[in-house]
Coordinates of C-alpha atoms in Angstrom, one line a residue:
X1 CA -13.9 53.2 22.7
X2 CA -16.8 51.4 20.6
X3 CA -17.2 48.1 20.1
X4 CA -16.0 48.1 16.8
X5 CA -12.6 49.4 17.9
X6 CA -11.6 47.0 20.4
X7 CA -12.5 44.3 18.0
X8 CA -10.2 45.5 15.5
X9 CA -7.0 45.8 17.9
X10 CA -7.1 42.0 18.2
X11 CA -7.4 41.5 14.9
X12 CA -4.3 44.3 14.0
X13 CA -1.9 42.8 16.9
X14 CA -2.6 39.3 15.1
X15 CA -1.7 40.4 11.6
X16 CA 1.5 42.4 12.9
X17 CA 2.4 39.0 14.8
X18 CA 1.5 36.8 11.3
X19 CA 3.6 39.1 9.2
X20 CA 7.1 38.9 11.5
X21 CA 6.5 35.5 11.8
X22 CA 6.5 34.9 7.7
X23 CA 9.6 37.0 7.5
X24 CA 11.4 34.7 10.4
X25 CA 14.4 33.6 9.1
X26 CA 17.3 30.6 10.8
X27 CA 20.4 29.4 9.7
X28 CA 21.0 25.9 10.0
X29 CA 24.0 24.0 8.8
X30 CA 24.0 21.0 6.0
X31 CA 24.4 18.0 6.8
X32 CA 27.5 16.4 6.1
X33 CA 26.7 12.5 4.9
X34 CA 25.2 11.5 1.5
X35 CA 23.9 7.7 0.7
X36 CA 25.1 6.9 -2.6
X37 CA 22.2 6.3 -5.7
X38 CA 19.8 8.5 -3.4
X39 CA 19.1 12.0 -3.6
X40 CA 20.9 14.6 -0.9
X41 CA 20.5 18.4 0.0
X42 CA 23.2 20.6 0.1
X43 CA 22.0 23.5 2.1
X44 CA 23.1 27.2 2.5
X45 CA 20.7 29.6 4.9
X46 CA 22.3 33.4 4.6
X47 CA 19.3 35.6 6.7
X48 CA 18.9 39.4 5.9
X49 CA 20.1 41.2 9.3
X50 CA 17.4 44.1 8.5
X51 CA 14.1 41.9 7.2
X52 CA 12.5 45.0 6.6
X53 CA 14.8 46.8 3.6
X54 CA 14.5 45.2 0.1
X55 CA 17.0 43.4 -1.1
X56 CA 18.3 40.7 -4.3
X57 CA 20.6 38.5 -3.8
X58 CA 22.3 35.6 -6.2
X59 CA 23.5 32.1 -5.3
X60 CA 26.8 30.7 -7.1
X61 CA 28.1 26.8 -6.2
X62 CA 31.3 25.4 -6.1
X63 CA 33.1 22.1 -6.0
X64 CA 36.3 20.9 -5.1
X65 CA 36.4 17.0 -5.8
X66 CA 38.6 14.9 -2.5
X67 CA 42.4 15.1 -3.0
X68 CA 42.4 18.3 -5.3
X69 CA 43.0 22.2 -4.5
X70 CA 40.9 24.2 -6.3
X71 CA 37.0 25.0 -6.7
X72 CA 35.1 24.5 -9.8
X73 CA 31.9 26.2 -10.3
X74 CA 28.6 24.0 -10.5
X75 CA 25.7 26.1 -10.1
X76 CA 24.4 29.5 -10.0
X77 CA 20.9 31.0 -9.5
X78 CA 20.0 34.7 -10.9
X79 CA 17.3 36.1 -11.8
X80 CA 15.0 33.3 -11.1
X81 CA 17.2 31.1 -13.6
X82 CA 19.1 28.5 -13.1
X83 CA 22.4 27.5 -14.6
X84 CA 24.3 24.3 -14.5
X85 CA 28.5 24.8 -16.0
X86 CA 29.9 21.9 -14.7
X87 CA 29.2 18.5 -17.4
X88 CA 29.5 16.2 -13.8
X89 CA 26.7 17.5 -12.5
X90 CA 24.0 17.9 -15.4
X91 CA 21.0 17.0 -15.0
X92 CA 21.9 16.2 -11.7
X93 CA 21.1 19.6 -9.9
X94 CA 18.2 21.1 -8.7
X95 CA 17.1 24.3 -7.2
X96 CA 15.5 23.9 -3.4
X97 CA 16.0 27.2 -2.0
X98 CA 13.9 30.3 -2.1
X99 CA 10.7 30.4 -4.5
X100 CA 8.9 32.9 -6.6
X101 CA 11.3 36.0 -5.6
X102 CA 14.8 37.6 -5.9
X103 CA 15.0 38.4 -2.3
X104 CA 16.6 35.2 -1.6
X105 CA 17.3 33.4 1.9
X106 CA 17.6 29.9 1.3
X107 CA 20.1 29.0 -1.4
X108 CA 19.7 25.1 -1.1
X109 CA 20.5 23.0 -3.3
X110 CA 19.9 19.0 -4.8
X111 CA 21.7 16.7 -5.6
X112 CA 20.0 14.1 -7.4
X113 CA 21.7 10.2 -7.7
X114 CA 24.5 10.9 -5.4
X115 CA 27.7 8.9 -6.6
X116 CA 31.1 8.2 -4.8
X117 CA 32.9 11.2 -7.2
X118 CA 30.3 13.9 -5.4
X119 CA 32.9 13.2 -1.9
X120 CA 34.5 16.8 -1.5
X121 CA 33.9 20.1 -0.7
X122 CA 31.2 22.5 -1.4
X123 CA 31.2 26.2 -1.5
X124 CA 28.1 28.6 -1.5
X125 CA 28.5 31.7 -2.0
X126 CA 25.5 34.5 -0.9
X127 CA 25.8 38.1 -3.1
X128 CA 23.4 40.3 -1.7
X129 CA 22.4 43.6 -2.7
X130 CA 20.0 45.8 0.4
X131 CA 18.6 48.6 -0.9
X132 CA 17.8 51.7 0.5
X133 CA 16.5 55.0 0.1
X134 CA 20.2 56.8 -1.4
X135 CA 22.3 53.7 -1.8
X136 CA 22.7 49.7 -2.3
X137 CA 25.1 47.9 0.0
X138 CA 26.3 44.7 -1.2
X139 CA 27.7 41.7 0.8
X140 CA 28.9 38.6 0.3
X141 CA 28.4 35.2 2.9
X142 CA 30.1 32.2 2.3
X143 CA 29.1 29.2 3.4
X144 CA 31.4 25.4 3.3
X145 CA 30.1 22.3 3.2
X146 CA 32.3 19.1 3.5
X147 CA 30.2 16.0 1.6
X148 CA 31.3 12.6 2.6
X149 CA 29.3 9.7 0.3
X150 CA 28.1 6.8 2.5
X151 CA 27.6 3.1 1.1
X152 CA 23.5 2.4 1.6
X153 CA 23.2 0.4 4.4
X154 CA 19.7 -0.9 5.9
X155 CA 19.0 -1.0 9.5
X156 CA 17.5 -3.6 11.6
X157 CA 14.7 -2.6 11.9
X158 CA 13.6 -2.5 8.3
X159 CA 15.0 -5.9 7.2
X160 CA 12.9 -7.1 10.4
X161 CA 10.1 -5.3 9.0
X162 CA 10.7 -6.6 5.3
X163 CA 10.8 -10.0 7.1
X164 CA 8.0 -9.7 8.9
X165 CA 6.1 -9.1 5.8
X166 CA 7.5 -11.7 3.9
X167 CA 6.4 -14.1 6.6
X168 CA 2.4 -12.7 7.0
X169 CA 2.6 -13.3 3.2
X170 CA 3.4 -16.7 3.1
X171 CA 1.5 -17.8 6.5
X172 CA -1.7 -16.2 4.8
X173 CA -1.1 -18.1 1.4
X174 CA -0.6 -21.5 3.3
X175 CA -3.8 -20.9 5.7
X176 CA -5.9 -20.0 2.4
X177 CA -4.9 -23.7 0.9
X178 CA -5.4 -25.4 4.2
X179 CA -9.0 -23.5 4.2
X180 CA -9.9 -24.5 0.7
X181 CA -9.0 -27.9 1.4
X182 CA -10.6 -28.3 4.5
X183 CA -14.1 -26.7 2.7
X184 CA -13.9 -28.9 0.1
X185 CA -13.4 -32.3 1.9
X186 CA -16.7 -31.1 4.0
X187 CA -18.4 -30.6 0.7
X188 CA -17.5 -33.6 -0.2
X189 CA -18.4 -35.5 2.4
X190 CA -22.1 -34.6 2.7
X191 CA -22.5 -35.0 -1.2
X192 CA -21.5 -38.4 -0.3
X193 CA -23.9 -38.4 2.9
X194 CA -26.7 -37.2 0.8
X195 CA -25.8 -39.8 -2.0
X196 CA -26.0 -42.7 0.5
X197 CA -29.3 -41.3 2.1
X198 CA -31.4 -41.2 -1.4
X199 CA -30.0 -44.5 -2.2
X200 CA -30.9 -46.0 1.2
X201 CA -34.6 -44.1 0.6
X202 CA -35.1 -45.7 -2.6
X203 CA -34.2 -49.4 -1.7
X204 CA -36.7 -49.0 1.0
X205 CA -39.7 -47.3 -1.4
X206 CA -38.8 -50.6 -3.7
X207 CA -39.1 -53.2 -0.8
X208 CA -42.3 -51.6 0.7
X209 CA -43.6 -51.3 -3.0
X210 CA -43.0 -55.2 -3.5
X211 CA -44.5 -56.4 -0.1
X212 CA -48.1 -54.7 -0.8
X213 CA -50.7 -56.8 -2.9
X214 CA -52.6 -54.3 -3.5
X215 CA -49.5 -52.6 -6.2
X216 CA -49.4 -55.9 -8.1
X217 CA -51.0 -56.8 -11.1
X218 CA -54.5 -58.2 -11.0
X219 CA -53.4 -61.7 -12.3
X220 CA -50.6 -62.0 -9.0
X221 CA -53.2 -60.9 -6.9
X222 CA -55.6 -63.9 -7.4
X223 CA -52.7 -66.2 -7.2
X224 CA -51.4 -64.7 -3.8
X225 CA -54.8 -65.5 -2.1
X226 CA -55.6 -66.3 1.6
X227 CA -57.3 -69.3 2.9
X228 CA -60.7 -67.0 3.0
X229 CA -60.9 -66.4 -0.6
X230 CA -61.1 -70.0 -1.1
X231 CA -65.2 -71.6 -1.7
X232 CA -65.9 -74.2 1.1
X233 CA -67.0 -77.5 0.0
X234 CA -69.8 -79.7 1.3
X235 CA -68.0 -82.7 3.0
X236 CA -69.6 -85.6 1.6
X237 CA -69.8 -88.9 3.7
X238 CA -67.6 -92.0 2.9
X239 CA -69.0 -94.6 1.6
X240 CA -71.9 -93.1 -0.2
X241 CA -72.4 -91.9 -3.6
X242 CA -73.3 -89.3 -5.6
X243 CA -76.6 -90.8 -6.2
X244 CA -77.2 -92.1 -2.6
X245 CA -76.8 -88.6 -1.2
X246 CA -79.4 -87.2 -3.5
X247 CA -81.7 -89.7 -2.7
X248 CA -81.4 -88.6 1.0

């Protein structure tokens, strides 16, 4: 066997396995409880017992409201159409089974705004046509599902949640004043310290500028003059004059 060949028997045994495992198919029941004012699925799973053979099937919903007898019909799908009879639910049905193909499996539907008068009983309702090579054979699977509406309720843990929030909202907020306070009393404070600095410079520039002589006008400087810048005089000797002295 090449190399070639034993590459591709992987690669065959991994699409065989990828192709049955597309075409898996499991029924699973509905669930049973609806919250009013929010949406709800009403499933129906009917699997083909031979995946391999073609088949079509059609999907027909029916109602019976709590306290009455009989079963109205709500919904059908066909032919990749949808059709809603009953005026209760208009607008408030929508298709969530099987896409894109006629062969259908999942026959789920939504309910959309779920309301207190939506408490009853559903019925699905799977017609299925296999065909093979001489003949079609048609069944029918019927599926029930008992709806009861449920007020909303919120659990703990979300209203703690909700609180929580609430309370890192706030505590954020009242840090973010305290902070903006805070900064602007420190601003404030050294624009005052820097105020009282200049002022104190300044007083002492004007002091030291008023003690030197030598940044006073001319005429306070010769009036502000020390004993040495005063001319000696010639003591003269009592008694004597003017004349007397010269004569000497």
């Amino acid at each position: 066997m090449s190399a070639v060949q034993l590459l591709l028997v992987p690669l065959a045994l991994w699409l065989l396995q990828a192709s049955l495992c597309h075409g898996a198919c499991v029924e699973v029941d509905s669930d049973t409880d609806a919250v009013v004012r929010e949406g709800f699925k009403l499933g129906c799973i009917s699997c083909k017992m031979r995946g391999e053979v073609p088949a079509e099937a059609t999907v027909e919903w029916s109602f019976m409201p709590k306290g009455e007898s009989e079963f109205t019909k709500i919904y059908s799908y066909e032919d990749l159409m949808s059709e809603i009879p009953d005026e209760r639910f208009y607008e408030r049905l929508d298709w969530n089974g099987s896409k894109k193909t006629r062969d259908l499996q999942d026959g789920s539907i939504y309910i959309l705004n779920v309301t207190w008068n939506d408490t009853g009983t559903y019925r699905c309702i799977f017609n299925r046509t296999l065909t093979f090579t001489s003949y079609g054979f048609h069944t029918d699977v019927t599926k029930i599902v008992h709806l009861n509406v449920v007020p909303m309720t919120r659990g703990i843990a979300s209203i703690l949640s909700e609180v929580m929030m609430y309370v890192t909202i706030v505590g954020l907020q009242v840090w973010l004043v305290v902070e903006m306070i805070y900064c602007y009393r420190k601003i404030s404070a050294q624009g005052e310290e820097a105020l009282r600095e200049s002022a104190l410079n300044n007083g002492s520039k004007r002091r030291i500028a008023l003690d030197s002589p030598s940044t006073l006008h001319p005429f306070f400087q010769t009036s502000i003059m020390t004993p040495s810048h005063y001319p000696i005089q010639e003591e003269q000797p009592r008694g004597l004059s003017r004349e007397q002295m010269d004569d000497k």
